[in-house]
């Protein structure tokens, strides 16, 4: 998988598709942003974020998530924790 995917995806992605799953089950499509905190701010959301069972700080770069946390479709999936 990674051998093929690395040829399709740039080292520093410019556009990263993001899906944010809310505690009530709704899904929001994330806007562009440099960090997790910026995406939540632009969506008007607040709270902790989890991806693949890992709690993410708000200053986590989206480029890092795209490289290490994306699914095979290159989408980053984030779950918003209930407060």
PDB file of N, CA and C in Angstrom:
ATOM      1  N   UNK A   1       0.823  -1.208   0.000  1.00  0.00           N
ATOM      2  CA  UNK A   1       0.000   0.000   0.000  1.00  0.00           C
ATOM      3  C   UNK A   1       0.856   1.257   0.000  1.00  0.00           C
ATOM      4  N   UNK A   2       1.800   1.354   0.960  1.00  0.00           N
ATOM      5  CA  UNK A   2       2.573   2.587   1.098  1.00  0.00           C
ATOM      6  C   UNK A   2       3.460   2.847  -0.111  1.00  0.00           C
ATOM      7  N   UNK A   3       3.926   1.785  -0.770  1.00  0.00           N
ATOM      8  CA  UNK A   3       4.731   1.972  -1.964  1.00  0.00           C
ATOM      9  C   UNK A   3       3.970   2.684  -3.064  1.00  0.00           C
ATOM     10  N   UNK A   4       2.709   2.318  -3.243  1.00  0.00           N
ATOM     11  CA  UNK A   4       1.865   2.952  -4.259  1.00  0.00           C
ATOM     12  C   UNK A   4       1.405   4.327  -3.784  1.00  0.00           C
ATOM     13  N   UNK A   5       0.965   4.412  -2.530  1.00  0.00           N
ATOM     14  CA  UNK A   5       0.427   5.661  -1.995  1.00  0.00           C
ATOM     15  C   UNK A   5       1.474   6.770  -1.994  1.00  0.00           C
ATOM     16  N   UNK A   6       2.730   6.429  -1.691  1.00  0.00           N
ATOM     17  CA  UNK A   6       3.759   7.470  -1.647  1.00  0.00           C
ATOM     18  C   UNK A   6       3.998   8.093  -3.016  1.00  0.00           C
ATOM     19  N   UNK A   7       3.708   7.357  -4.082  1.00  0.00           N
ATOM     20  CA  UNK A   7       3.838   7.935  -5.420  1.00  0.00           C
ATOM     21  C   UNK A   7       2.652   8.823  -5.783  1.00  0.00           C
ATOM     22  N   UNK A   8       1.514   8.610  -5.131  1.00  0.00           N
ATOM     23  CA  UNK A   8       0.313   9.382  -5.434  1.00  0.00           C
ATOM     24  C   UNK A   8       0.192  10.655  -4.605  1.00  0.00           C
ATOM     25  N   UNK A   9       0.774  10.655  -3.418  1.00  0.00           N
ATOM     26  CA  UNK A   9       0.619  11.764  -2.481  1.00  0.00           C
ATOM     27  C   UNK A   9       1.955  12.482  -2.324  1.00  0.00           C
ATOM     28  N   UNK A  10       1.906  13.806  -2.361  1.00  0.00           N
ATOM     29  CA  UNK A  10       3.125  14.604  -2.205  1.00  0.00           C
ATOM     30  C   UNK A  10       3.645  14.503  -0.771  1.00  0.00           C
ATOM     31  N   UNK A  11       4.924  14.822  -0.580  1.00  0.00           N
ATOM     32  CA  UNK A  11       5.522  14.804   0.757  1.00  0.00           C
ATOM     33  C   UNK A  11       4.840  15.788   1.695  1.00  0.00           C
ATOM     34  N   UNK A  12       4.488  16.945   1.189  1.00  0.00           N
ATOM     35  CA  UNK A  12       3.760  17.934   1.978  1.00  0.00           C
ATOM     36  C   UNK A  12       2.438  18.223   1.264  1.00  0.00           C
ATOM     37  N   UNK A  13       1.369  17.573   1.705  1.00  0.00           N
ATOM     38  CA  UNK A  13       0.080  17.728   1.026  1.00  0.00           C
ATOM     39  C   UNK A  13      -0.440  19.155   1.101  1.00  0.00           C
ATOM     40  N   UNK A  14      -1.039  19.598   0.003  1.00  0.00           N
ATOM     41  CA  UNK A  14      -1.605  20.942  -0.042  1.00  0.00           C
ATOM     42  C   UNK A  14      -3.061  20.936   0.401  1.00  0.00           C
ATOM     43  N   UNK A  15      -3.816  19.947  -0.034  1.00  0.00           N
ATOM     44  CA  UNK A  15      -5.230  19.837   0.317  1.00  0.00           C
ATOM     45  C   UNK A  15      -5.444  18.504   1.004  1.00  0.00           C
ATOM     46  N   UNK A  16      -5.920  18.528   2.223  1.00  0.00           N
ATOM     47  CA  UNK A  16      -6.153  17.307   2.987  1.00  0.00           C
ATOM     48  C   UNK A  16      -7.637  17.234   3.310  1.00  0.00           C
ATOM     49  N   UNK A  17      -8.329  16.213   2.809  1.00  0.00           N
ATOM     50  CA  UNK A  17      -9.734  16.067   3.173  1.00  0.00           C
ATOM     51  C   UNK A  17      -9.862  15.644   4.636  1.00  0.00           C
ATOM     52  N   UNK A  18     -10.743  16.320   5.364  1.00  0.00           N
ATOM     53  CA  UNK A  18     -10.928  16.054   6.793  1.00  0.00           C
ATOM     54  C   UNK A  18     -12.406  15.826   7.063  1.00  0.00           C
ATOM     55  N   UNK A  19     -12.701  14.777   7.821  1.00  0.00           N
ATOM     56  CA  UNK A  19     -14.064  14.529   8.299  1.00  0.00           C
ATOM     57  C   UNK A  19     -14.035  14.598   9.814  1.00  0.00           C
ATOM     58  N   UNK A  20     -14.941  15.375  10.393  1.00  0.00           N
ATOM     59  CA  UNK A  20     -15.016  15.534  11.845  1.00  0.00           C
ATOM     60  C   UNK A  20     -16.311  14.891  12.316  1.00  0.00           C
ATOM     61  N   UNK A  21     -16.183  13.899  13.181  1.00  0.00           N
ATOM     62  CA  UNK A  21     -17.335  13.180  13.725  1.00  0.00           C
ATOM     63  C   UNK A  21     -17.696  13.794  15.070  1.00  0.00           C
ATOM     64  N   UNK A  22     -18.936  14.258  15.186  1.00  0.00           N
ATOM     65  CA  UNK A  22     -19.406  14.918  16.390  1.00  0.00           C
ATOM     66  C   UNK A  22     -19.975  13.894  17.370  1.00  0.00           C
ATOM     67  N   UNK A  23     -20.029  14.232  18.677  1.00  0.00           N
ATOM     68  CA  UNK A  23     -20.539  13.287  19.677  1.00  0.00           C
ATOM     69  C   UNK A  23     -21.972  12.821  19.427  1.00  0.00           C
ATOM     70  N   UNK A  24     -22.789  13.634  18.747  1.00  0.00           N
ATOM     71  CA  UNK A  24     -24.178  13.248  18.496  1.00  0.00           C
ATOM     72  C   UNK A  24     -24.340  12.382  17.243  1.00  0.00           C
ATOM     73  N   UNK A  25     -23.213  12.023  16.592  1.00  0.00           N
ATOM     74  CA  UNK A  25     -23.266  11.143  15.424  1.00  0.00           C
ATOM     75  C   UNK A  25     -23.219  11.855  14.085  1.00  0.00           C
ATOM     76  N   UNK A  26     -23.363  13.171  14.098  1.00  0.00           N
ATOM     77  CA  UNK A  26     -23.277  13.910  12.834  1.00  0.00           C
ATOM     78  C   UNK A  26     -21.836  13.966  12.352  1.00  0.00           C
ATOM     79  N   UNK A  27     -21.684  14.198  11.057  1.00  0.00           N
ATOM     80  CA  UNK A  27     -20.362  14.304  10.446  1.00  0.00           C
ATOM     81  C   UNK A  27     -20.258  15.648   9.746  1.00  0.00           C
ATOM     82  N   UNK A  28     -19.150  16.336   9.980  1.00  0.00           N
ATOM     83  CA  UNK A  28     -18.886  17.618   9.307  1.00  0.00           C
ATOM     84  C   UNK A  28     -17.656  17.449   8.435  1.00  0.00           C
ATOM     85  N   UNK A  29     -17.677  18.059   7.285  1.00  0.00           N
ATOM     86  CA  UNK A  29     -16.518  18.070   6.406  1.00  0.00           C
ATOM     87  C   UNK A  29     -15.659  19.260   6.813  1.00  0.00           C
ATOM     88  N   UNK A  30     -14.406  18.986   7.135  1.00  0.00           N
ATOM     89  CA  UNK A  30     -13.524  20.027   7.642  1.00  0.00           C
ATOM     90  C   UNK A  30     -13.042  20.970   6.561  1.00  0.00           C
ATOM     91  N   UNK A  31     -12.953  22.258   6.886  1.00  0.00           N
ATOM     92  CA  UNK A  31     -12.378  23.228   5.959  1.00  0.00           C
ATOM     93  C   UNK A  31     -10.858  23.145   6.000  1.00  0.00           C
ATOM     94  N   UNK A  32     -10.215  23.864   5.118  1.00  0.00           N
ATOM     95  CA  UNK A  32      -8.755  23.901   5.104  1.00  0.00           C
ATOM     96  C   UNK A  32      -8.252  24.571   6.376  1.00  0.00           C
ATOM     97  N   UNK A  33      -7.115  24.116   6.833  1.00  0.00           N
ATOM     98  CA  UNK A  33      -6.492  24.702   8.011  1.00  0.00           C
ATOM     99  C   UNK A  33      -5.128  24.089   8.226  1.00  0.00           C
ATOM    100  N   UNK A  34      -4.284  24.788   8.968  1.00  0.00           N
ATOM    101  CA  UNK A  34      -2.932  24.295   9.213  1.00  0.00           C
ATOM    102  C   UNK A  34      -2.858  23.318  10.372  1.00  0.00           C
ATOM    103  N   UNK A  35      -3.741  23.495  11.369  1.00  0.00           N
ATOM    104  CA  UNK A  35      -3.703  22.648  12.563  1.00  0.00           C
ATOM    105  C   UNK A  35      -5.114  22.181  12.915  1.00  0.00           C
ATOM    106  N   UNK A  36      -5.184  21.233  13.827  1.00  0.00           N
ATOM    107  CA  UNK A  36      -6.476  20.724  14.308  1.00  0.00           C
ATOM    108  C   UNK A  36      -7.284  21.859  14.930  1.00  0.00           C
ATOM    109  N   UNK A  37      -6.636  22.702  15.725  1.00  0.00           N
ATOM    110  CA  UNK A  37      -7.322  23.821  16.373  1.00  0.00           C
ATOM    111  C   UNK A  37      -7.936  24.795  15.385  1.00  0.00           C
ATOM    112  N   UNK A  38      -7.241  25.073  14.294  1.00  0.00           N
ATOM    113  CA  UNK A  38      -7.753  25.991  13.272  1.00  0.00           C
ATOM    114  C   UNK A  38      -8.993  25.395  12.616  1.00  0.00           C
ATOM    115  N   UNK A  39      -8.976  24.110  12.326  1.00  0.00           N
ATOM    116  CA  UNK A  39     -10.134  23.457  11.704  1.00  0.00           C
ATOM    117  C   UNK A  39     -11.341  23.535  12.630  1.00  0.00           C
ATOM    118  N   UNK A  40     -11.151  23.219  13.914  1.00  0.00           N
ATOM    119  CA  UNK A  40     -12.268  23.279  14.861  1.00  0.00           C
ATOM    120  C   UNK A  40     -12.794  24.696  14.998  1.00  0.00           C
ATOM    121  N   UNK A  41     -11.885  25.660  15.029  1.00  0.00           N
ATOM    122  CA  UNK A  41     -12.296  27.065  15.139  1.00  0.00           C
ATOM    123  C   UNK A  41     -13.135  27.482  13.938  1.00  0.00           C
ATOM    124  N   UNK A  42     -12.721  27.101  12.742  1.00  0.00           N
ATOM    125  CA  UNK A  42     -13.466  27.465  11.526  1.00  0.00           C
ATOM    126  C   UNK A  42     -14.821  26.771  11.460  1.00  0.00           C
ATOM    127  N   UNK A  43     -14.938  25.602  12.093  1.00  0.00           N
ATOM    128  CA  UNK A  43     -16.231  24.910  12.143  1.00  0.00           C
ATOM    129  C   UNK A  43     -17.092  25.395  13.309  1.00  0.00           C
ATOM    130  N   UNK A  44     -16.536  26.238  14.177  1.00  0.00           N
ATOM    131  CA  UNK A  44     -17.264  26.725  15.342  1.00  0.00           C
ATOM    132  C   UNK A  44     -17.428  25.667  16.412  1.00  0.00           C
ATOM    133  N   UNK A  45     -16.449  24.778  16.516  1.00  0.00           N
ATOM    134  CA  UNK A  45     -16.509  23.686  17.484  1.00  0.00           C
ATOM    135  C   UNK A  45     -15.423  23.858  18.532  1.00  0.00           C
ATOM    136  N   UNK A  46     -15.636  23.221  19.693  1.00  0.00           N
ATOM    137  CA  UNK A  46     -14.635  23.215  20.749  1.00  0.00           C
ATOM    138  C   UNK A  46     -14.649  21.849  21.408  1.00  0.00           C
ATOM    139  N   UNK A  47     -13.513  21.438  21.899  1.00  0.00           N
ATOM    140  CA  UNK A  47     -13.420  20.167  22.598  1.00  0.00           C
ATOM    141  C   UNK A  47     -12.161  19.426  22.227  1.00  0.00           C
ATOM    142  N   UNK A  48     -11.977  18.289  22.856  1.00  0.00           N
ATOM    143  CA  UNK A  48     -10.830  17.447  22.563  1.00  0.00           C
ATOM    144  C   UNK A  48     -11.045  16.659  21.296  1.00  0.00           C
ATOM    145  N   UNK A  49      -9.958  16.274  20.660  1.00  0.00           N
ATOM    146  CA  UNK A  49     -10.029  15.551  19.392  1.00  0.00           C
ATOM    147  C   UNK A  49      -9.245  14.249  19.514  1.00  0.00           C
ATOM    148  N   UNK A  50      -9.819  13.187  18.939  1.00  0.00           N
ATOM    149  CA  UNK A  50      -9.184  11.872  18.933  1.00  0.00           C
ATOM    150  C   UNK A  50      -9.134  11.370  17.498  1.00  0.00           C
ATOM    151  N   UNK A  51      -8.016  10.731  17.133  1.00  0.00           N
ATOM    152  CA  UNK A  51      -7.897  10.057  15.848  1.00  0.00           C
ATOM    153  C   UNK A  51      -7.163   8.750  16.082  1.00  0.00           C
ATOM    154  N   UNK A  52      -7.743   7.661  15.649  1.00  0.00           N
ATOM    155  CA  UNK A  52      -7.156   6.326  15.835  1.00  0.00           C
ATOM    156  C   UNK A  52      -6.882   6.033  17.305  1.00  0.00           C
ATOM    157  N   UNK A  53      -7.718   6.549  18.194  1.00  0.00           N
ATOM    158  CA  UNK A  53      -7.556   6.312  19.622  1.00  0.00           C
ATOM    159  C   UNK A  53      -6.519   7.187  20.303  1.00  0.00           C
ATOM    160  N   UNK A  54      -5.942   8.129  19.582  1.00  0.00           N
ATOM    161  CA  UNK A  54      -4.910   9.004  20.119  1.00  0.00           C
ATOM    162  C   UNK A  54      -5.488  10.405  20.317  1.00  0.00           C
ATOM    163  N   UNK A  55      -5.371  10.938  21.535  1.00  0.00           N
ATOM    164  CA  UNK A  55      -5.796  12.317  21.783  1.00  0.00           C
ATOM    165  C   UNK A  55      -4.810  13.266  21.120  1.00  0.00           C
ATOM    166  N   UNK A  56      -5.342  14.218  20.374  1.00  0.00           N
ATOM    167  CA  UNK A  56      -4.490  15.141  19.619  1.00  0.00           C
ATOM    168  C   UNK A  56      -4.541  16.536  20.222  1.00  0.00           C
ATOM    169  N   UNK A  57      -3.377  17.153  20.434  1.00  0.00           N
ATOM    170  CA  UNK A  57      -3.383  18.559  20.868  1.00  0.00           C
ATOM    171  C   UNK A  57      -3.852  19.461  19.731  1.00  0.00           C
ATOM    172  N   UNK A  58      -4.355  20.620  20.080  1.00  0.00           N
ATOM    173  CA  UNK A  58      -4.897  21.548  19.080  1.00  0.00           C
ATOM    174  C   UNK A  58      -3.834  22.038  18.105  1.00  0.00           C
ATOM    175  N   UNK A  59      -2.562  22.006  18.511  1.00  0.00           N
ATOM    176  CA  UNK A  59      -1.506  22.504  17.622  1.00  0.00           C
ATOM    177  C   UNK A  59      -0.912  21.417  16.728  1.00  0.00           C
ATOM    178  N   UNK A  60      -1.576  20.266  16.625  1.00  0.00           N
ATOM    179  CA  UNK A  60      -1.100  19.194  15.744  1.00  0.00           C
ATOM    180  C   UNK A  60      -1.230  19.631  14.289  1.00  0.00           C
ATOM    181  N   UNK A  61      -0.123  19.629  13.535  1.00  0.00           N
ATOM    182  CA  UNK A  61      -0.180  20.045  12.127  1.00  0.00           C
ATOM    183  C   UNK A  61      -0.979  19.058  11.271  1.00  0.00           C
ATOM    184  N   UNK A  62      -1.784  19.602  10.389  1.00  0.00           N
ATOM    185  CA  UNK A  62      -2.588  18.757   9.503  1.00  0.00           C
ATOM    186  C   UNK A  62      -1.708  17.953   8.548  1.00  0.00           C
ATOM    187  N   UNK A  63      -0.570  18.502   8.156  1.00  0.00           N
ATOM    188  CA  UNK A  63       0.349  17.767   7.278  1.00  0.00           C
ATOM    189  C   UNK A  63       0.863  16.505   7.964  1.00  0.00           C
ATOM    190  N   UNK A  64       1.124  16.573   9.265  1.00  0.00           N
ATOM    191  CA  UNK A  64       1.553  15.391  10.021  1.00  0.00           C
ATOM    192  C   UNK A  64       0.450  14.344  10.039  1.00  0.00           C
ATOM    193  N   UNK A  65      -0.783  14.786  10.284  1.00  0.00           N
ATOM    194  CA  UNK A  65      -1.913  13.854  10.305  1.00  0.00           C
ATOM    195  C   UNK A  65      -2.126  13.218   8.940  1.00  0.00           C
ATOM    196  N   UNK A  66      -1.975  13.995   7.883  1.00  0.00           N
ATOM    197  CA  UNK A  66      -2.158  13.460   6.527  1.00  0.00           C
ATOM    198  C   UNK A  66      -1.122  12.387   6.232  1.00  0.00           C
ATOM    199  N   UNK A  67       0.081  12.563   6.726  1.00  0.00           N
ATOM    200  CA  UNK A  67       1.149  11.607   6.476  1.00  0.00           C
ATOM    201  C   UNK A  67       1.024  10.360   7.335  1.00  0.00           C
ATOM    202  N   UNK A  68       0.640  10.523   8.613  1.00  0.00           N
ATOM    203  CA  UNK A  68       0.691   9.413   9.566  1.00  0.00           C
ATOM    204  C   UNK A  68      -0.666   8.885  10.021  1.00  0.00           C
ATOM    205  N   UNK A  69      -1.747   9.640   9.855  1.00  0.00           N
ATOM    206  CA  UNK A  69      -3.046   9.241  10.396  1.00  0.00           C
ATOM    207  C   UNK A  69      -4.132   9.093   9.338  1.00  0.00           C
ATOM    208  N   UNK A  70      -3.816   9.287   8.069  1.00  0.00           N
ATOM    209  CA  UNK A  70      -4.871   9.228   7.060  1.00  0.00           C
ATOM    210  C   UNK A  70      -5.254   7.784   6.748  1.00  0.00           C
ATOM    211  N   UNK A  71      -6.475   7.624   6.309  1.00  0.00           N
ATOM    212  CA  UNK A  71      -6.991   6.324   5.883  1.00  0.00           C
ATOM    213  C   UNK A  71      -6.527   6.062   4.449  1.00  0.00           C
ATOM    214  N   UNK A  72      -6.761   4.870   3.909  1.00  0.00           N
ATOM    215  CA  UNK A  72      -6.322   4.568   2.539  1.00  0.00           C
ATOM    216  C   UNK A  72      -6.851   5.542   1.477  1.00  0.00           C
ATOM    217  N   UNK A  73      -7.970   6.197   1.758  1.00  0.00           N
ATOM    218  CA  UNK A  73      -8.486   7.182   0.798  1.00  0.00           C
ATOM    219  C   UNK A  73      -7.850   8.561   1.002  1.00  0.00           C
ATOM    220  N   UNK A  74      -6.823   8.632   1.871  1.00  0.00           N
ATOM    221  CA  UNK A  74      -6.079   9.856   2.212  1.00  0.00           C
ATOM    222  C   UNK A  74      -6.913  10.896   2.931  1.00  0.00           C
ATOM    223  N   UNK A  75      -8.004  10.476   3.554  1.00  0.00           N
ATOM    224  CA  UNK A  75      -8.840  11.353   4.354  1.00  0.00           C
ATOM    225  C   UNK A  75      -8.415  11.238   5.813  1.00  0.00           C
ATOM    226  N   UNK A  76      -8.349  12.370   6.508  1.00  0.00           N
ATOM    227  CA  UNK A  76      -8.071  12.375   7.946  1.00  0.00           C
ATOM    228  C   UNK A  76      -9.419  12.404   8.654  1.00  0.00           C
ATOM    229  N   UNK A  77      -9.636  11.439   9.538  1.00  0.00           N
ATOM    230  CA  UNK A  77     -10.882  11.333  10.295  1.00  0.00           C
ATOM    231  C   UNK A  77     -10.613  11.736  11.741  1.00  0.00           C
ATOM    232  N   UNK A  78     -11.360  12.725  12.237  1.00  0.00           N
ATOM    233  CA  UNK A  78     -11.199  13.222  13.590  1.00  0.00           C
ATOM    234  C   UNK A  78     -12.499  13.040  14.358  1.00  0.00           C
ATOM    235  N   UNK A  79     -12.421  12.596  15.597  1.00  0.00           N
ATOM    236  CA  UNK A  79     -13.594  12.460  16.458  1.00  0.00           C
ATOM    237  C   UNK A  79     -13.537  13.516  17.558  1.00  0.00           C
ATOM    238  N   UNK A  80     -14.594  14.282  17.678  1.00  0.00           N
ATOM    239  CA  UNK A  80     -14.678  15.310  18.708  1.00  0.00           C
ATOM    240  C   UNK A  80     -15.193  14.657  19.982  1.00  0.00           C
ATOM    241  N   UNK A  81     -14.457  14.820  21.090  1.00  0.00           N
ATOM    242  CA  UNK A  81     -14.877  14.266  22.376  1.00  0.00           C
ATOM    243  C   UNK A  81     -15.960  15.132  22.984  1.00  0.00           C
ATOM    244  N   UNK A  82     -16.930  14.492  23.616  1.00  0.00           N
ATOM    245  CA  UNK A  82     -17.979  15.228  24.309  1.00  0.00           C
ATOM    246  C   UNK A  82     -17.389  15.890  25.559  1.00  0.00           C
ATOM    247  N   UNK A  83     -17.816  17.108  25.829  1.00  0.00           N
ATOM    248  CA  UNK A  83     -17.324  17.827  27.020  1.00  0.00           C
ATOM    249  C   UNK A  83     -18.158  17.498  28.223  1.00  0.00           C
TER     250      UNK A  83
END
